[in-house]
mmCIF file of C-alpha atoms in Angstrom:
data_model
loop_
_atom_site.group_PDB
_atom_site.id
_atom_site.type_symbol
_atom_site.label_atom_id
_atom_site.label_comp_id
_atom_site.label_asym_id
_atom_site.label_seq_id
_atom_site.Cartn_x
_atom_site.Cartn_y
_atom_site.Cartn_z
ATOM 1 C CA LEU W 300 -95.736 80.467 128.868
ATOM 2 C CA ALA W 301 -98.379 79.300 131.472
ATOM 3 C CA LYS W 302 -101.870 79.708 131.679
ATOM 4 C CA THR W 303 -104.327 79.536 134.512
ATOM 5 C CA THR W 304 -108.193 78.826 133.335
ATOM 6 C CA GLN W 305 -111.274 79.290 136.135
ATOM 7 C CA PRO W 306 -114.706 79.447 136.148
ATOM 8 C CA ILE W 307 -115.987 82.704 135.203
ATOM 9 C CA SER W 308 -118.789 82.826 137.633
ATOM 10 C CA MET W 309 -120.393 80.913 140.705
ATOM 11 C CA ASP W 310 -123.171 81.429 142.855
ATOM 12 C CA SER W 311 -123.377 80.120 146.342
ATOM 13 C CA TYR W 312 -125.305 81.024 149.583
ATOM 14 C CA GLU W 313 -124.319 82.181 152.980
ATOM 15 C CA GLY W 314 -123.215 79.609 155.117
ATOM 16 C CA GLN W 315 -121.953 77.150 152.591
ATOM 17 C CA GLU W 316 -118.208 76.035 151.519
ATOM 18 C CA VAL W 317 -117.336 77.406 148.520
ATOM 19 C CA ASN W 318 -114.833 75.757 146.040
ATOM 20 C CA ILE W 319 -113.053 77.570 143.168
ATOM 21 C CA THR W 320 -110.393 75.387 141.088
ATOM 22 C CA CYS W 321 -107.869 76.840 139.228
ATOM 23 C CA SER W 322 -106.415 74.921 136.191
ATOM 24 C CA HIS W 323 -102.138 75.669 135.440
ATOM 25 C CA ASN W 324 -101.271 72.613 132.889
ATOM 26 C CA ASN W 325 -97.689 74.547 132.446
ATOM 27 C CA ILE W 326 -97.098 75.535 135.937
ATOM 28 C CA ALA W 327 -92.980 75.612 136.636
ATOM 29 C CA THR W 328 -91.067 73.644 139.100
ATOM 30 C CA ASN W 329 -90.274 76.591 141.485
ATOM 31 C CA ASP W 330 -93.897 78.325 141.125
ATOM 32 C CA TYR W 331 -95.865 79.501 144.067
ATOM 33 C CA ILE W 332 -99.703 79.478 143.360
ATOM 34 C CA THR W 333 -101.656 82.288 144.874
ATOM 35 C CA TRP W 334 -104.934 83.467 145.161
ATOM 36 C CA TYR W 335 -106.517 87.026 145.511
ATOM 37 C CA GLN W 336 -109.818 88.737 146.161
ATOM 38 C CA GLN W 337 -110.922 91.847 144.582
ATOM 39 C CA PHE W 338 -114.140 93.739 145.352
ATOM 40 C CA PRO W 339 -115.136 96.667 142.679
ATOM 41 C CA SER W 340 -113.187 99.780 142.684
ATOM 42 C CA GLN W 341 -110.221 98.537 144.925
ATOM 43 C CA GLY W 342 -107.255 96.822 144.465
ATOM 44 C CA PRO W 343 -106.842 92.986 144.783
ATOM 45 C CA ARG W 344 -106.121 91.724 148.081
ATOM 46 C CA PHE W 345 -103.615 88.615 148.893
ATOM 47 C CA ILE W 346 -105.871 85.360 150.378
ATOM 48 C CA ILE W 347 -103.504 82.700 150.651
ATOM 49 C CA GLN W 348 -100.577 80.916 148.584
ATOM 50 C CA GLY W 349 -98.879 77.572 148.701
ATOM 51 C CA TYR W 350 -96.598 75.021 146.734
ATOM 52 C CA LYS W 351 -97.761 71.735 147.250
ATOM 53 C CA THR W 352 -100.368 69.980 149.498
ATOM 54 C CA LYS W 353 -102.587 71.754 151.493
ATOM 55 C CA VAL W 354 -102.365 75.220 153.074
ATOM 56 C CA THR W 355 -104.940 76.909 155.804
ATOM 57 C CA ASN W 356 -105.252 80.139 157.355
ATOM 58 C CA GLU W 357 -107.793 82.464 159.003
ATOM 59 C CA VAL W 358 -109.545 83.109 155.821
ATOM 60 C CA ALA W 359 -109.176 80.182 153.356
ATOM 61 C CA SER W 360 -107.608 76.886 152.371
ATOM 62 C CA LEU W 361 -105.729 75.823 149.499
ATOM 63 C CA PHE W 362 -105.650 72.472 147.802
ATOM 64 C CA ILE W 363 -102.733 71.578 145.496
ATOM 65 C CA PRO W 364 -102.907 68.032 144.486
ATOM 66 C CA ALA W 365 -99.313 66.438 143.493
ATOM 67 C CA ASP W 366 -98.809 67.110 140.120
ATOM 68 C CA ARG W 367 -99.462 70.661 140.676
ATOM 69 C CA LYS W 368 -101.625 71.335 137.523
ATOM 70 C CA SER W 369 -104.729 72.692 139.707
ATOM 71 C CA SER W 370 -105.468 74.096 142.611
ATOM 72 C CA THR W 371 -108.273 74.484 144.612
ATOM 73 C CA LEU W 372 -109.588 77.730 146.952
ATOM 74 C CA SER W 373 -112.059 76.897 149.668
ATOM 75 C CA LEU W 374 -113.857 79.338 151.388
ATOM 76 C CA PRO W 375 -115.568 78.161 154.338
ATOM 77 C CA ARG W 376 -118.985 79.178 155.429
ATOM 78 C CA VAL W 377 -118.904 82.144 152.964
ATOM 79 C CA SER W 378 -121.206 85.357 153.991
ATOM 80 C CA LEU W 379 -122.752 88.240 151.557
ATOM 81 C CA SER W 380 -118.921 90.121 151.941
ATOM 82 C CA ASP W 381 -117.563 87.401 150.193
ATOM 83 C CA THR W 382 -118.857 88.416 146.829
ATOM 84 C CA ALA W 383 -115.824 89.053 144.756
ATOM 85 C CA VAL W 384 -113.895 88.496 141.684
ATOM 86 C CA TYR W 385 -111.478 85.432 142.465
ATOM 87 C CA TYR W 386 -107.908 85.199 140.720
ATOM 88 C CA CYS W 387 -105.590 82.436 140.554
ATOM 89 C CA LEU W 388 -101.867 83.954 140.442
ATOM 90 C CA VAL W 389 -99.307 81.307 138.819
ATOM 91 C CA GLY W 390 -95.460 82.720 138.780
ATOM 92 C CA ALA W 391 -94.372 81.621 135.326
ATOM 93 C CA SER W 392 -90.708 81.598 134.430
ATOM 94 C CA MET W 393 -89.900 81.510 130.535
ATOM 95 C CA ASP W 394 -86.331 82.191 129.811
ATOM 96 C CA SER W 395 -85.086 85.430 131.850
ATOM 97 C CA ASN W 396 -88.661 86.715 131.638
ATOM 98 C CA TYR W 397 -90.149 85.758 134.615
ATOM 99 C CA GLN W 398 -94.042 86.707 133.894
ATOM 100 C CA LEU W 399 -96.431 86.594 136.489
ATOM 101 C CA ILE W 400 -99.563 85.761 134.646
ATOM 102 C CA TRP W 401 -103.404 86.214 136.153
ATOM 103 C CA GLY W 402 -106.346 83.886 135.670
ATOM 104 C CA ALA W 403 -109.498 85.799 134.111
ATOM 105 C CA GLY W 404 -110.589 85.482 137.467
ATOM 106 C CA THR W 405 -113.995 83.888 139.074
ATOM 107 C CA LYS W 406 -116.856 86.383 139.995
ATOM 108 C CA LEU W 407 -118.372 84.714 142.985
ATOM 109 C CA ILE W 408 -121.540 85.915 144.087
ATOM 110 C CA ILE W 409 -123.257 85.134 147.512
ATOM 111 C CA LYS W 410 -126.997 85.100 147.780
ATOM 112 C CA PRO W 411 -128.651 85.500 151.522
ATOM 113 C CA LYS K 1325 -97.451 100.705 158.325
ATOM 114 C CA ALA K 1326 -99.385 102.577 155.732
ATOM 115 C CA GLY K 1327 -100.223 101.022 152.526
ATOM 116 C CA VAL K 1328 -99.440 101.400 148.782
ATOM 117 C CA THR K 1329 -100.418 104.813 147.583
ATOM 118 C CA GLN K 1330 -101.055 105.677 144.069
ATOM 119 C CA THR K 1331 -101.433 109.309 142.677
ATOM 120 C CA PRO K 1332 -103.782 110.508 140.875
ATOM 121 C CA ARG K 1333 -106.568 108.350 141.463
ATOM 122 C CA TYR K 1334 -108.550 109.502 138.638
ATOM 123 C CA LEU K 1335 -107.141 111.091 135.035
ATOM 124 C CA ILE K 1336 -108.719 112.222 131.922
ATOM 125 C CA LYS K 1337 -106.649 112.931 129.131
ATOM 126 C CA THR K 1338 -107.131 112.855 125.235
ATOM 127 C CA ARG K 1339 -105.685 110.757 122.271
ATOM 128 C CA GLY K 1340 -102.129 111.461 121.761
ATOM 129 C CA GLN K 1341 -101.262 112.876 124.784
ATOM 130 C CA GLN K 1342 -98.962 111.386 127.779
ATOM 131 C CA VAL K 1343 -99.433 110.541 131.430
ATOM 132 C CA THR K 1344 -97.302 109.673 134.210
ATOM 133 C CA LEU K 1345 -98.476 107.451 136.815
ATOM 134 C CA SER K 1346 -97.030 107.341 140.231
ATOM 135 C CA CYS K 1347 -96.576 104.513 142.927
ATOM 136 C CA SER K 1348 -95.461 104.540 146.588
ATOM 137 C CA PRO K 1349 -94.797 101.314 148.087
ATOM 138 C CA ILE K 1350 -94.836 99.986 151.524
ATOM 139 C CA SER K 1351 -92.086 101.120 153.466
ATOM 140 C CA GLY K 1352 -88.909 98.407 153.336
ATOM 141 C CA HIS K 1353 -90.829 96.584 149.777
ATOM 142 C CA ARG K 1354 -88.328 97.011 146.910
ATOM 143 C CA SER K 1355 -90.418 95.389 144.521
ATOM 144 C CA VAL K 1356 -92.952 97.455 142.680
ATOM 145 C CA SER K 1357 -95.014 95.767 139.861
ATOM 146 C CA TRP K 1358 -97.518 97.757 137.529
ATOM 147 C CA TYR K 1359 -100.886 96.340 136.211
ATOM 148 C CA GLN K 1360 -103.292 97.290 133.596
ATOM 149 C CA GLN K 1361 -106.963 96.186 134.379
ATOM 150 C CA THR K 1362 -109.824 96.392 131.660
ATOM 151 C CA PRO K 1363 -113.236 94.705 131.646
ATOM 152 C CA GLY K 1364 -112.166 93.019 128.778
ATOM 153 C CA GLN K 1365 -108.623 91.971 129.287
ATOM 154 C CA GLY K 1366 -109.061 91.464 132.944
ATOM 155 C CA LEU K 1367 -105.754 92.092 134.910
ATOM 156 C CA GLN K 1368 -102.491 92.027 132.714
ATOM 157 C CA PHE K 1369 -99.067 92.625 133.717
ATOM 158 C CA LEU K 1370 -97.199 95.440 132.506
ATOM 159 C CA PHE K 1371 -93.734 95.340 134.314
ATOM 160 C CA GLU K 1372 -91.847 94.908 137.522
ATOM 161 C CA TYR K 1373 -89.254 97.154 139.331
ATOM 162 C CA PHE K 1374 -86.709 95.996 141.879
ATOM 163 C CA SER K 1375 -83.814 97.895 143.173
ATOM 164 C CA GLU K 1376 -84.325 100.445 140.382
ATOM 165 C CA THR K 1377 -84.068 98.013 137.796
ATOM 166 C CA GLN K 1378 -86.650 96.552 135.518
ATOM 167 C CA ARG K 1379 -86.771 92.771 136.341
ATOM 168 C CA ASN K 1380 -89.722 91.859 134.274
ATOM 169 C CA LYS K 1381 -91.620 93.002 131.707
ATOM 170 C CA GLY K 1382 -95.122 92.064 130.113
ATOM 171 C CA ASN K 1383 -96.156 92.309 126.601
ATOM 172 C CA PHE K 1384 -97.312 95.800 125.965
ATOM 173 C CA PRO K 1385 -95.593 98.325 123.446
ATOM 174 C CA GLY K 1386 -92.831 100.471 123.760
ATOM 175 C CA ARG K 1387 -95.381 103.351 124.534
ATOM 176 C CA PHE K 1388 -95.740 101.777 127.904
ATOM 177 C CA SER K 1389 -92.609 102.368 130.275
ATOM 178 C CA GLY K 1390 -91.634 103.067 134.049
ATOM 179 C CA ARG K 1391 -88.881 103.343 136.220
ATOM 180 C CA GLN K 1392 -88.005 103.098 140.116
ATOM 181 C CA PHE K 1393 -86.052 105.407 142.291
ATOM 182 C CA SER K 1394 -84.146 104.902 145.113
ATOM 183 C CA ASN K 1395 -86.643 105.352 147.720
ATOM 184 C CA SER K 1396 -88.704 102.400 145.758
ATOM 185 C CA ARG K 1397 -90.901 104.716 144.783
ATOM 186 C CA SER K 1398 -92.061 104.058 140.953
ATOM 187 C CA GLU K 1399 -93.364 105.732 138.152
ATOM 188 C CA MET K 1400 -95.212 104.900 134.922
ATOM 189 C CA ASN K 1401 -95.360 106.696 131.867
ATOM 190 C CA VAL K 1402 -97.573 106.084 128.860
ATOM 191 C CA SER K 1403 -96.828 108.343 125.771
ATOM 192 C CA THR K 1404 -99.099 108.954 122.800
ATOM 193 C CA LEU K 1405 -102.341 107.733 124.394
ATOM 194 C CA GLU K 1406 -104.944 105.780 122.444
ATOM 195 C CA LEU K 1407 -108.538 104.709 123.515
ATOM 196 C CA GLY K 1408 -107.898 101.545 124.342
ATOM 197 C CA ASP K 1409 -105.475 102.776 127.154
ATOM 198 C CA SER K 1410 -108.601 104.002 128.690
ATOM 199 C CA ALA K 1411 -108.128 101.112 132.319
ATOM 200 C CA LEU K 1412 -107.704 101.034 136.000
ATOM 201 C CA TYR K 1413 -103.685 101.094 136.706
ATOM 202 C CA LEU K 1414 -102.789 99.347 139.657
ATOM 203 C CA CYS K 1415 -99.128 99.103 141.330
ATOM 204 C CA ALA K 1416 -98.464 96.573 144.171
ATOM 205 C CA SER K 1417 -95.606 96.002 145.845
ATOM 206 C CA SER K 1418 -93.694 92.986 147.648
ATOM 207 C CA SER K 1419 -90.358 92.625 149.573
ATOM 208 C CA ASP K 1420 -89.249 90.401 146.376
ATOM 209 C CA ARG K 1421 -90.566 88.044 143.577
ATOM 210 C CA GLY K 1422 -93.113 85.644 144.383
ATOM 211 C CA HIS K 1423 -93.872 87.293 147.833
ATOM 212 C CA GLU K 1424 -97.478 88.528 148.671
ATOM 213 C CA GLN K 1425 -98.027 91.618 146.862
ATOM 214 C CA PHE K 1426 -99.791 94.345 148.299
ATOM 215 C CA PHE K 1427 -102.088 96.525 145.931
ATOM 216 C CA GLY K 1428 -102.937 100.238 145.780
ATOM 217 C CA PRO K 1429 -106.123 101.888 145.164
ATOM 218 C CA GLY K 1430 -105.381 101.983 141.628
ATOM 219 C CA THR K 1431 -105.299 105.132 139.101
ATOM 220 C CA ARG K 1432 -108.356 105.556 136.904
ATOM 221 C CA LEU K 1433 -107.282 106.755 133.619
ATOM 222 C CA THR K 1434 -110.000 107.579 130.721
ATOM 223 C CA VAL K 1435 -108.687 108.657 127.251
ATOM 224 C CA LEU K 1436 -110.918 110.801 125.164
#
C-alpha cells in the first residue's frame, strides 16, 4: 500500500518561494501525483497534477524526478492567503482495489 | 457550473443512532468519493462510486455504506454511531478516476 510522507509544518514569509516535498516510495507505474490545498472548514481544492518531470500552471509548479519516488510542490511568491494545509495525493493500485492515499498534509504558515 | 453540494452541513446525533449524508456532484461527473476527516487521522478514503457501482473501498467497518443513484447523486450511511465517528465528511466528484476532484463543503457530524 503506497504511503506518502510530508513535513508536518513549514513557515515562510510573504514574497518568498516555498517548496514542499512529498515522498512516495511505492508509487505505481500508472499513478499520478496530485496536490491539494485546504483552508479551515473547507473541502480541499485542486492545485496541480503531474506524472513526471515538471508541470506548471498559474499558481504552482510540480517537480517530479525520474524515479518518481518523490515530488516537490513549488509556490512562487507566496502571500498570507497561501496559509493552508497542503496534501500530496498518490493514486495507489493494489489488486483490483484502487485506493487513494492522502498524505498527512503540510501546514504552511506564511508570515508578513 | 454549480459546485458539489452536501447536505446537511451540520448534524448532531447520539451513540447508536444512524445517519445519512447526501452529496450532489458537479453536473456530468460520474465519480463520487467520500472521505472522513478528523484531526487525529487526517483525510481517510471511505469509498468511491462510479455509475451507481462501488468501485473502490477504504478500510472502514461495514457500518459505513453508501450508494449512488442514476443521476450520480450519492448518499453515505453510518449505522450504530460511535463517538469516534465524529468528523467532517467530505464528498468529492470527478469525471473519472485519477482526474481532478472537486470537493464539497463537507458535513460536520458530531456524535454525543
